Amino acid sequence: MRTESTSYRPSNRLPGSFLATGLAICLTTSPAQAASWLVHDAAEFTTAAAALQPGDEIVLADGIWADTRLLLKGQGTEAAPITLRVQTPGKVILSGRSDLRLAGSYLQVSNLVFRNGYAPGDAVVAFRESSKAVASHSRVTGLVIDDYTNPDASDQDYWVSLYGSHNRLDHSQLRGKTNAGPTVVVVRDATQGLDNQHRIDHNWFGPRPLLGVNGGETIRVGTSDTSLSDSNSTVENNWFEGCDGETEIVSNKSGGNTYRGNVFYRSAGALTLRHGNGNRVLDNVFLGDDKAGTGGVRIINTDQTVSNNYFERLAGSSNRSALAIMDAQADPPLSGYAPVVNATISRNTFVDVAKISFGVGHDAAKGIDVAASNSRFSANLIVNRTSKNPPTAASSLAGIAFSGNVQSPQASTVFPSGVESRSVTLQQAASGLWTPTPALPATGADPALAMTAREATGVDWYPKVGEVALSRTSTGVDR
């Protein structure tokens, strides 16, 4: 139980020796007598943060914190984390060249706003102090980063970089990054951690304009050089709205990750399983509103699972198809295209999409000609209420077993078998998603698929300035 609250203001200081003694006593009390420090400037923060103990708390006073570099460092416990929070959500603004770093364990930060400036280093928020001092079991929640972007579009930085393991970024909202570098990145190496087990959830990722070159991802998990190891991280129940930075909205470059319950709304790009094996894409909703370049999931590598997802009015093709299964190189480098092997694509619903593409990237002259093998395309529902016939294949489908699928109104001749022609009528559920009536219990996404509500992401005390007014309602899942 917190038993002491201290407001520390240099202008009202007692004599120096008395103050120093008082600080030492306060900051070395037992966890049962954890201290709470209300600080008003960077100097006060540094003093309070010098020797934090489990259960201690630093509170940033309301106001503009310009050019402030915060380092929260310490060893909390699961029962008594070390906390950094604001006095009033929305009334503490970090501006100019400000940033935050975390190092240690069981650290919690909430409700910071970064606005009117850009990062002084390589990240606005970094879960590390250095390569040998990273954070673990730590959480940043209620973070707002609003147009806090480097004016030099070619100067790369990140807005949030996760290192270490068992860290969480949640209920935050980030919008308006226009310079190079992913918005959120999981950085992996043997020193800073490979088995990350991070969680990125219930965040609202607002509009990010086209960068024009690679490096405009909204989330990247890993890099090519460590992609054959598992990160085991989870990205769930986030909203991606107008995330147009580049072809890869999410760039997966490690193994063992789960992408679940996310909504991709009018975002020109795709969730791309670029490198790494054994990843799962489950229960996501992709809504394109026929916006150019809107895509779904692109599959590369081994043991990938794409199941119970909903895709609607996605206008993209090739890499940005509603579903893109890549051709590969026979012996690729780590940065190349590895063959699709043992992929499971099941129980997904596709409504009025432009393309479902097999053999994407096929180019025999460049050695990109290895088609998917030992894979399954089963119990999927494809419905087009226009003249579009989305399936297309640039290479052999012999390595994919098709079974139990339905296409309305007519099965494409692209499919060798395993796709039934049927006239399917759709009705709009309370979620805004279209489901077949009468129901097809063994085909397509679960009619009860719950679309994460926009209002269940980010914070409720700072506006979400989105791309366009929403054209649908959504039923929420628990925060």
Coordinates of C-alpha atoms in Angstrom, one line a residue:
M1 CA 0.0 0.0 0.0
R2 CA 1.3 3.5 -0.9
T3 CA 1.8 5.4 2.3
E4 CA 3.7 8.5 1.2
S5 CA 3.1 11.2 -1.4
T6 CA 5.8 13.8 -2.1
S7 CA 5.5 17.0 -4.2
Y8 CA 9.0 18.1 -5.1
R9 CA 9.4 21.6 -6.3
P10 CA 13.0 23.1 -6.5
S11 CA 11.7 26.7 -6.0
N12 CA 10.5 25.8 -2.5
R13 CA 13.6 23.8 -1.5
L14 CA 14.8 23.5 2.1
P15 CA 18.5 23.8 2.7
G16 CA 20.5 21.5 0.4
S17 CA 21.8 19.0 3.0
F18 CA 18.3 18.6 4.6
L19 CA 16.7 18.1 1.1
A20 CA 19.3 15.5 0.1
T21 CA 18.8 13.6 3.3
G22 CA 15.0 13.8 2.9
L23 CA 15.3 12.4 -0.7
A24 CA 17.5 9.6 0.4
I25 CA 15.1 8.5 3.1
C26 CA 12.1 8.7 0.8
L27 CA 13.6 6.8 -2.1
T28 CA 15.0 4.0 0.0
T29 CA 11.9 3.2 1.9
S30 CA 10.6 -0.4 1.8
P31 CA 8.0 -1.5 -0.9
A32 CA 5.3 -1.3 1.8
Q33 CA 6.1 2.4 2.1
A34 CA 6.6 3.1 -1.6
A35 CA 7.0 6.8 -2.6
S36 CA 5.0 8.8 -5.0
W37 CA 6.9 11.8 -6.5
L38 CA 5.1 14.7 -8.2
V39 CA 7.7 16.3 -10.4
H40 CA 7.6 19.5 -12.4
D41 CA 10.6 19.5 -14.7
A42 CA 13.4 17.3 -16.0
A43 CA 15.7 18.0 -13.1
E44 CA 13.2 16.9 -10.6
F45 CA 12.4 13.8 -12.6
T46 CA 16.1 12.9 -12.7
T47 CA 16.4 13.3 -8.9
A48 CA 13.3 11.2 -8.2
A49 CA 14.3 8.5 -10.7
A50 CA 17.8 8.1 -9.3
A51 CA 17.1 5.2 -7.0
L52 CA 13.6 3.8 -7.6
Q53 CA 12.4 0.9 -5.6
P54 CA 9.5 -1.6 -6.2
G55 CA 6.2 0.2 -5.9
D56 CA 7.6 3.7 -6.4
E57 CA 5.7 6.1 -8.6
I58 CA 6.7 9.3 -10.5
V59 CA 3.9 11.7 -11.5
L60 CA 4.6 14.3 -14.2
A61 CA 2.9 17.5 -13.4
D62 CA 0.4 19.1 -15.9
G63 CA 2.1 21.3 -18.5
I64 CA 4.3 21.4 -21.5
W65 CA 7.5 19.4 -21.1
A66 CA 9.8 20.7 -23.9
D67 CA 13.0 19.0 -24.9
T68 CA 12.7 16.5 -22.1
R69 CA 14.5 13.1 -22.2
L70 CA 13.1 10.7 -19.7
L71 CA 14.8 7.5 -18.5
L72 CA 12.8 5.2 -16.3
K73 CA 15.1 2.6 -14.9
G74 CA 14.8 0.2 -12.1
Q75 CA 13.8 -3.3 -10.9
G76 CA 10.2 -3.5 -10.0
T77 CA 8.3 -6.7 -9.3
E78 CA 5.1 -8.2 -10.6
A79 CA 3.3 -7.2 -7.4
A80 CA 5.0 -3.8 -7.1
P81 CA 5.9 -2.3 -10.4
I82 CA 7.7 1.0 -10.8
T83 CA 5.3 3.5 -12.3
L84 CA 5.5 6.7 -14.4
R85 CA 2.2 8.5 -15.0
V86 CA 0.9 11.9 -15.6
Q87 CA -1.1 14.1 -13.3
T88 CA -4.0 14.5 -15.7
P89 CA -4.3 12.5 -18.9
G90 CA -4.1 14.8 -21.9
K91 CA -2.6 17.7 -20.0
V92 CA 1.0 16.6 -20.0
I93 CA 2.6 17.2 -23.5
L94 CA 6.1 16.3 -24.3
S95 CA 7.3 18.5 -27.2
G96 CA 10.4 19.6 -29.0
R97 CA 13.1 17.0 -28.9
S98 CA 11.7 14.7 -26.2
D99 CA 11.8 11.0 -25.7
L100 CA 11.3 8.1 -23.2
R101 CA 13.5 5.1 -22.5
L102 CA 12.8 2.2 -20.2
A103 CA 15.4 -0.2 -18.7
G104 CA 14.9 -2.9 -16.1
S105 CA 11.9 -5.0 -15.2
Y106 CA 8.3 -4.5 -14.2
L107 CA 8.1 -0.8 -15.3
Q108 CA 4.8 0.8 -16.2
V109 CA 4.2 4.1 -18.1
S110 CA 0.8 5.6 -18.8
N111 CA -0.8 8.5 -20.7
L112 CA 2.1 10.4 -22.2
V113 CA 1.5 12.6 -25.2
F114 CA 4.2 13.5 -27.7
R115 CA 3.3 16.4 -30.0
N116 CA 4.9 19.4 -31.8
G117 CA 8.4 18.0 -32.3
Y118 CA 10.3 14.8 -33.1
A119 CA 12.6 12.3 -31.5
P120 CA 16.1 13.4 -30.6
G121 CA 17.4 9.9 -31.2
D122 CA 16.4 6.8 -33.0
A123 CA 13.0 6.3 -31.2
V124 CA 10.4 8.4 -29.4
V125 CA 9.8 5.5 -26.9
A126 CA 12.4 2.7 -26.6
F127 CA 12.3 -0.3 -24.3
R128 CA 16.0 0.0 -23.6
E129 CA 18.7 2.3 -22.4
S130 CA 21.4 0.5 -24.4
S131 CA 21.9 -2.8 -26.1
K132 CA 22.9 -4.3 -22.7
A133 CA 20.2 -2.6 -20.6
V134 CA 16.8 -3.5 -22.0
A135 CA 13.3 -3.7 -20.5
S136 CA 11.4 -6.8 -19.6
H137 CA 7.9 -7.4 -18.2
S138 CA 7.2 -3.7 -18.8
R139 CA 4.2 -1.9 -20.2
V140 CA 3.5 1.4 -22.0
T141 CA -0.2 2.2 -22.1
G142 CA -2.3 5.2 -23.1
L143 CA 0.6 6.6 -25.2
V144 CA -0.3 9.2 -27.8
I145 CA 2.2 10.2 -30.5
D146 CA 0.5 12.7 -32.8
D147 CA 2.4 14.0 -35.9
Y148 CA 5.6 13.8 -33.9
T149 CA 7.5 13.3 -37.1
N150 CA 10.9 14.2 -38.3
P151 CA 10.6 16.9 -41.0
D152 CA 13.4 15.1 -43.0
A153 CA 11.5 12.3 -44.7
S154 CA 14.7 10.3 -45.4
D155 CA 15.9 10.5 -41.8
Q156 CA 14.9 7.1 -40.2
D157 CA 13.5 6.7 -36.7
Y158 CA 10.9 4.6 -34.9
W159 CA 8.1 5.8 -32.8
V160 CA 8.1 2.8 -30.5
S161 CA 10.9 0.2 -30.4
L162 CA 10.5 -2.9 -28.3
Y163 CA 13.5 -4.8 -27.0
G164 CA 13.9 -7.5 -24.4
S165 CA 11.0 -9.8 -23.6
H166 CA 7.5 -9.8 -22.2
N167 CA 6.8 -6.2 -22.9
R168 CA 3.4 -4.6 -23.8
L169 CA 2.2 -1.6 -25.8
D170 CA -1.5 -1.2 -25.5
H171 CA -4.4 1.2 -25.7
S172 CA -2.2 3.8 -27.4
Q173 CA -2.8 5.9 -30.5
L174 CA -0.2 6.8 -33.1
R175 CA -0.8 8.8 -36.2
G176 CA 0.9 10.9 -38.8
K177 CA 4.4 9.5 -39.2
T178 CA 5.8 10.8 -42.5
N179 CA 9.5 10.0 -42.3
A180 CA 11.3 6.7 -42.9
G181 CA 11.2 3.8 -40.4
P182 CA 8.4 1.6 -39.1
T183 CA 6.0 3.2 -36.6
V184 CA 6.4 0.3 -34.2
V185 CA 9.3 -2.1 -34.4
V186 CA 10.4 -5.2 -32.5
V187 CA 14.2 -5.2 -32.6
R188 CA 15.7 -8.7 -32.2
D189 CA 19.2 -10.0 -31.8
A190 CA 21.0 -12.4 -29.5
T191 CA 22.1 -9.6 -27.1
Q192 CA 18.8 -7.8 -26.8
G193 CA 16.5 -10.8 -27.0
L194 CA 15.1 -13.2 -29.6
D195 CA 12.3 -15.0 -27.7
N196 CA 10.4 -11.8 -27.2
Q197 CA 6.8 -12.7 -26.2
H198 CA 5.8 -9.1 -26.6
R199 CA 2.1 -8.0 -26.8
I200 CA 0.9 -5.2 -29.0
D201 CA -2.8 -4.8 -28.4
H202 CA -5.8 -2.4 -28.5
N203 CA -3.9 0.3 -30.2
W204 CA -5.2 2.7 -32.8
F205 CA -2.8 3.3 -35.7
G206 CA -4.1 6.3 -37.5
P207 CA -3.3 7.6 -41.0
R208 CA 0.2 7.3 -42.3
P209 CA 0.7 8.6 -45.8
L210 CA 2.6 6.8 -48.6
L211 CA 6.4 7.1 -47.9
G212 CA 7.3 6.3 -51.5
V213 CA 10.1 3.8 -50.6
N214 CA 10.5 0.8 -48.3
G215 CA 10.5 1.6 -44.6
G216 CA 7.0 2.8 -44.2
E217 CA 5.6 -0.1 -42.3
T218 CA 3.2 0.5 -39.4
I219 CA 4.6 -2.6 -37.5
R220 CA 7.7 -4.7 -38.2
V221 CA 8.5 -7.7 -36.1
G222 CA 12.1 -8.7 -36.6
T223 CA 14.5 -8.5 -39.5
S224 CA 15.8 -10.9 -42.2
D225 CA 19.0 -11.8 -40.4
T226 CA 17.2 -13.3 -37.4
S227 CA 14.0 -14.4 -39.1
L228 CA 14.5 -18.1 -38.7
S229 CA 14.2 -17.8 -34.9
D230 CA 10.9 -17.3 -33.1
S231 CA 9.8 -14.0 -31.6
N232 CA 6.6 -15.5 -30.2
S233 CA 4.9 -12.1 -30.0
T234 CA 1.2 -11.3 -30.3
V235 CA -0.4 -8.4 -32.2
E236 CA -4.1 -8.3 -31.4
N237 CA -7.2 -6.2 -31.3
N238 CA -5.6 -3.2 -33.0
W239 CA -7.1 -0.8 -35.5
F240 CA -5.1 0.2 -38.6
E241 CA -6.8 3.1 -40.3
G242 CA -5.5 4.7 -43.4
C243 CA -2.1 3.1 -42.9
D244 CA -0.7 3.7 -46.4
G245 CA 3.0 4.0 -45.7
E246 CA 4.0 1.1 -48.0
T247 CA 3.0 -2.3 -49.3
E248 CA 3.6 -4.0 -45.9
I249 CA 1.3 -2.5 -43.3
V250 CA 2.6 -5.2 -41.0
S251 CA 6.0 -6.8 -41.9
N252 CA 6.5 -10.1 -40.1
K253 CA 10.1 -11.1 -40.2
S254 CA 10.3 -13.7 -37.4
G255 CA 8.6 -16.9 -36.4
G256 CA 5.9 -18.0 -33.9
N257 CA 3.9 -14.8 -34.0
T258 CA 0.1 -14.4 -33.7
Y259 CA -1.9 -11.7 -35.5
R260 CA -5.4 -11.9 -34.1
G261 CA -8.6 -9.8 -33.9
N262 CA -7.1 -6.7 -35.7
V263 CA -9.1 -4.4 -38.0
F264 CA -7.5 -3.0 -41.2
Y265 CA -9.7 -0.2 -42.4
R266 CA -9.0 1.6 -45.7
S267 CA -5.3 0.8 -45.4
A268 CA -3.4 0.6 -48.7
G269 CA -1.2 -2.4 -48.1
A270 CA -1.2 -5.9 -46.6
L271 CA -0.3 -7.9 -43.5
T272 CA 2.8 -9.6 -44.9
L273 CA 4.4 -12.8 -43.6
R274 CA 7.6 -11.8 -45.3
H275 CA 10.1 -14.0 -43.3
G276 CA 9.8 -16.5 -40.5
N277 CA 7.9 -19.7 -40.0
G278 CA 4.9 -20.9 -38.0
N279 CA 3.0 -17.6 -37.8
R280 CA -0.8 -17.4 -37.3
V281 CA -3.2 -14.9 -38.8
L282 CA -6.6 -15.4 -37.1
D283 CA -9.9 -13.6 -36.6
N284 CA -8.9 -10.4 -38.4
V285 CA -11.1 -8.1 -40.4
F286 CA -10.0 -6.3 -43.6
L287 CA -12.3 -3.5 -44.9
G288 CA -11.1 -1.7 -48.0
D289 CA -14.2 0.3 -49.1
D290 CA -12.8 -0.2 -52.6
K291 CA -9.9 2.2 -51.9
A292 CA -7.0 1.7 -54.3
G293 CA -4.3 -0.6 -53.0
T294 CA -6.1 -2.0 -50.1
G295 CA -5.0 -5.6 -49.4
G296 CA -5.3 -8.5 -47.1
V297 CA -2.6 -11.2 -46.3
R298 CA 0.5 -12.1 -48.2
I299 CA 2.0 -15.5 -47.5
I300 CA 5.6 -16.6 -47.8
N301 CA 7.6 -19.2 -45.9
T302 CA 6.7 -22.4 -44.0
D303 CA 3.9 -23.5 -41.6
Q304 CA 1.8 -20.3 -41.9
T305 CA -1.8 -20.4 -40.8
V306 CA -4.5 -18.0 -42.1
S307 CA -7.9 -18.8 -40.7
N308 CA -11.2 -17.3 -39.8
N309 CA -10.5 -13.9 -41.3
Y310 CA -12.9 -11.6 -43.1
F311 CA -12.0 -9.6 -46.2
E312 CA -14.3 -7.1 -47.8
R313 CA -14.1 -4.7 -50.8
L314 CA -10.3 -4.9 -51.1
A315 CA -9.2 -3.3 -54.3
G316 CA -5.5 -4.3 -54.4
S317 CA -3.9 -6.8 -56.6
S318 CA -0.5 -8.7 -56.8
N319 CA 1.2 -8.2 -53.4
R320 CA -1.9 -6.3 -52.2
S321 CA -4.4 -8.9 -53.1
A322 CA -7.0 -10.0 -50.5
L323 CA -4.9 -13.1 -50.4
A324 CA -1.5 -13.3 -52.1
I325 CA 0.4 -16.6 -52.1
M326 CA 4.0 -16.0 -53.3
D327 CA 6.2 -18.0 -55.6
A328 CA 9.7 -18.4 -54.3
Q329 CA 13.4 -19.0 -55.0
A330 CA 14.7 -22.6 -54.7
D331 CA 17.6 -21.6 -52.5
P332 CA 16.9 -18.1 -51.2
P333 CA 19.1 -15.9 -49.1
L334 CA 17.7 -14.8 -45.8
S335 CA 16.5 -11.6 -47.5
G336 CA 14.9 -13.5 -50.4
Y337 CA 11.6 -15.3 -50.9
A338 CA 11.4 -18.7 -49.2
P339 CA 8.9 -21.3 -50.6
V340 CA 5.4 -21.5 -49.2
V341 CA 5.3 -24.9 -47.6
N342 CA 2.6 -26.4 -45.3
A343 CA 0.4 -23.4 -45.4
T344 CA -3.2 -23.7 -44.0
I345 CA -5.7 -21.3 -45.4
S346 CA -9.1 -22.1 -44.0
R347 CA -12.5 -20.8 -43.0
N348 CA -12.0 -17.3 -44.4
T349 CA -14.7 -15.1 -46.0
F350 CA -14.0 -12.9 -49.1
V351 CA -16.7 -10.5 -50.1
D352 CA -16.5 -8.3 -53.2
V353 CA -12.6 -8.4 -53.3
A354 CA -10.7 -7.7 -56.5
K355 CA -8.1 -10.4 -56.4
I356 CA -7.2 -13.7 -54.7
S357 CA -3.8 -14.4 -56.2
F358 CA -1.6 -17.6 -56.4
G359 CA 1.9 -17.5 -57.7
V360 CA 2.5 -13.8 -57.0
G361 CA 5.9 -12.7 -58.1
H362 CA 6.4 -15.6 -60.5
D363 CA 9.4 -14.8 -62.7
A364 CA 11.4 -17.8 -64.1
A365 CA 14.0 -15.5 -65.5
K366 CA 14.8 -14.3 -62.0
G367 CA 14.5 -17.7 -60.4
I368 CA 11.3 -16.9 -58.6
D369 CA 9.4 -20.0 -59.8
V370 CA 8.9 -22.4 -56.8
A371 CA 5.2 -22.7 -56.2
A372 CA 3.5 -23.5 -52.9
S373 CA 3.6 -27.1 -51.8
N374 CA 2.0 -29.4 -49.2
S375 CA -0.6 -26.7 -48.5
R376 CA -4.3 -26.6 -48.0
F377 CA -7.1 -24.2 -49.1
S378 CA -10.2 -25.4 -47.4
A379 CA -13.7 -24.3 -46.3
N380 CA -13.3 -20.7 -47.6
L381 CA -16.2 -18.6 -48.9
I382 CA -15.8 -16.3 -51.9
V383 CA -18.7 -14.1 -52.8
N384 CA -18.8 -11.4 -55.5
R385 CA -21.9 -9.5 -56.0
T386 CA -20.4 -7.8 -59.1
S387 CA -18.9 -9.1 -62.3
K388 CA -15.5 -9.6 -60.6
N389 CA -14.0 -13.1 -60.5
P390 CA -11.1 -12.6 -58.1
P391 CA -9.0 -15.9 -58.3
T392 CA -5.9 -15.7 -60.5
A393 CA -2.9 -18.1 -60.8
A394 CA 0.5 -17.4 -62.3
S395 CA 2.0 -20.8 -61.5
S396 CA 1.0 -24.4 -60.7
L397 CA -1.6 -25.1 -58.0
A398 CA -0.6 -28.8 -57.8
G399 CA 0.9 -28.3 -54.4
I400 CA -2.3 -26.9 -52.8
A401 CA -5.1 -29.2 -51.8
F402 CA -8.5 -27.5 -52.3
S403 CA -11.5 -28.9 -50.4
G404 CA -14.9 -27.7 -49.1
N405 CA -14.7 -24.2 -50.6
V406 CA -17.7 -22.3 -52.0
Q407 CA -17.6 -19.5 -54.6
S408 CA -20.6 -17.5 -55.5
P409 CA -22.0 -17.1 -58.1
Q410 CA -19.6 -19.4 -60.0
A411 CA -16.4 -21.3 -59.1
S412 CA -13.5 -19.9 -61.0
T413 CA -11.8 -22.1 -63.6
V414 CA -8.5 -21.2 -61.9
F415 CA -9.3 -23.8 -59.2
P416 CA -8.5 -27.4 -60.2
S417 CA -11.2 -28.8 -57.9
G418 CA -12.5 -28.5 -54.3
V419 CA -14.6 -25.3 -54.9
E420 CA -18.3 -25.6 -55.3
S421 CA -20.4 -23.1 -57.4
R422 CA -23.3 -21.8 -55.4
S423 CA -25.5 -18.8 -55.4
V424 CA -25.1 -17.3 -51.9
T425 CA -27.2 -14.5 -50.4
L426 CA -25.6 -12.3 -47.8
Q427 CA -27.1 -10.4 -44.9
Q428 CA -25.4 -7.8 -42.8
A429 CA -24.9 -8.7 -39.2
A430 CA -24.9 -6.3 -36.3
S431 CA -21.2 -6.1 -36.6
G432 CA -21.5 -4.7 -40.1
L433 CA -19.9 -7.8 -41.6
W434 CA -21.8 -9.8 -44.3
T435 CA -22.7 -13.4 -43.6
P436 CA -24.5 -16.0 -45.7
T437 CA -28.2 -16.7 -45.3
P438 CA -29.1 -19.4 -44.9
A439 CA -25.9 -20.1 -42.9
L440 CA -23.1 -22.2 -44.3
P441 CA -21.9 -23.8 -41.0
A442 CA -18.9 -25.5 -42.5
T443 CA -17.7 -22.7 -44.8
G444 CA -16.3 -19.2 -44.4
A445 CA -15.5 -17.2 -41.2
D446 CA -17.5 -17.8 -38.1
P447 CA -20.7 -15.6 -38.5
A448 CA -20.2 -14.6 -34.8
L449 CA -16.8 -13.1 -35.6
A450 CA -16.5 -10.1 -33.3
M451 CA -14.9 -7.1 -35.0
T452 CA -12.8 -5.1 -32.5
A453 CA -14.5 -1.7 -32.0
R454 CA -12.7 1.4 -32.9
E455 CA -13.6 2.9 -29.6
A456 CA -12.0 -0.1 -27.8
T457 CA -8.6 1.0 -29.1
G458 CA -6.4 3.9 -28.1
V459 CA -7.6 6.3 -25.4
D460 CA -10.9 8.1 -24.7
W461 CA -9.4 11.4 -23.6
Y462 CA -7.7 12.3 -26.9
P463 CA -9.4 12.5 -30.3
K464 CA -8.8 10.0 -33.1
V465 CA -8.4 12.0 -36.3
G466 CA -9.0 9.3 -38.9
E467 CA -8.8 9.1 -42.6
V468 CA -12.6 9.4 -43.3
A469 CA -15.8 9.1 -41.4
L470 CA -16.6 5.5 -40.7
S471 CA -19.2 3.9 -42.9
R472 CA -20.2 1.1 -40.6
T473 CA -20.8 0.2 -37.0
S474 CA -18.9 -2.4 -35.1
T475 CA -19.5 -4.5 -32.1
G476 CA -16.7 -4.4 -29.6
V477 CA -14.6 -7.0 -27.7
D478 CA -13.6 -6.5 -24.2
R479 CA -10.7 -4.1 -23.5

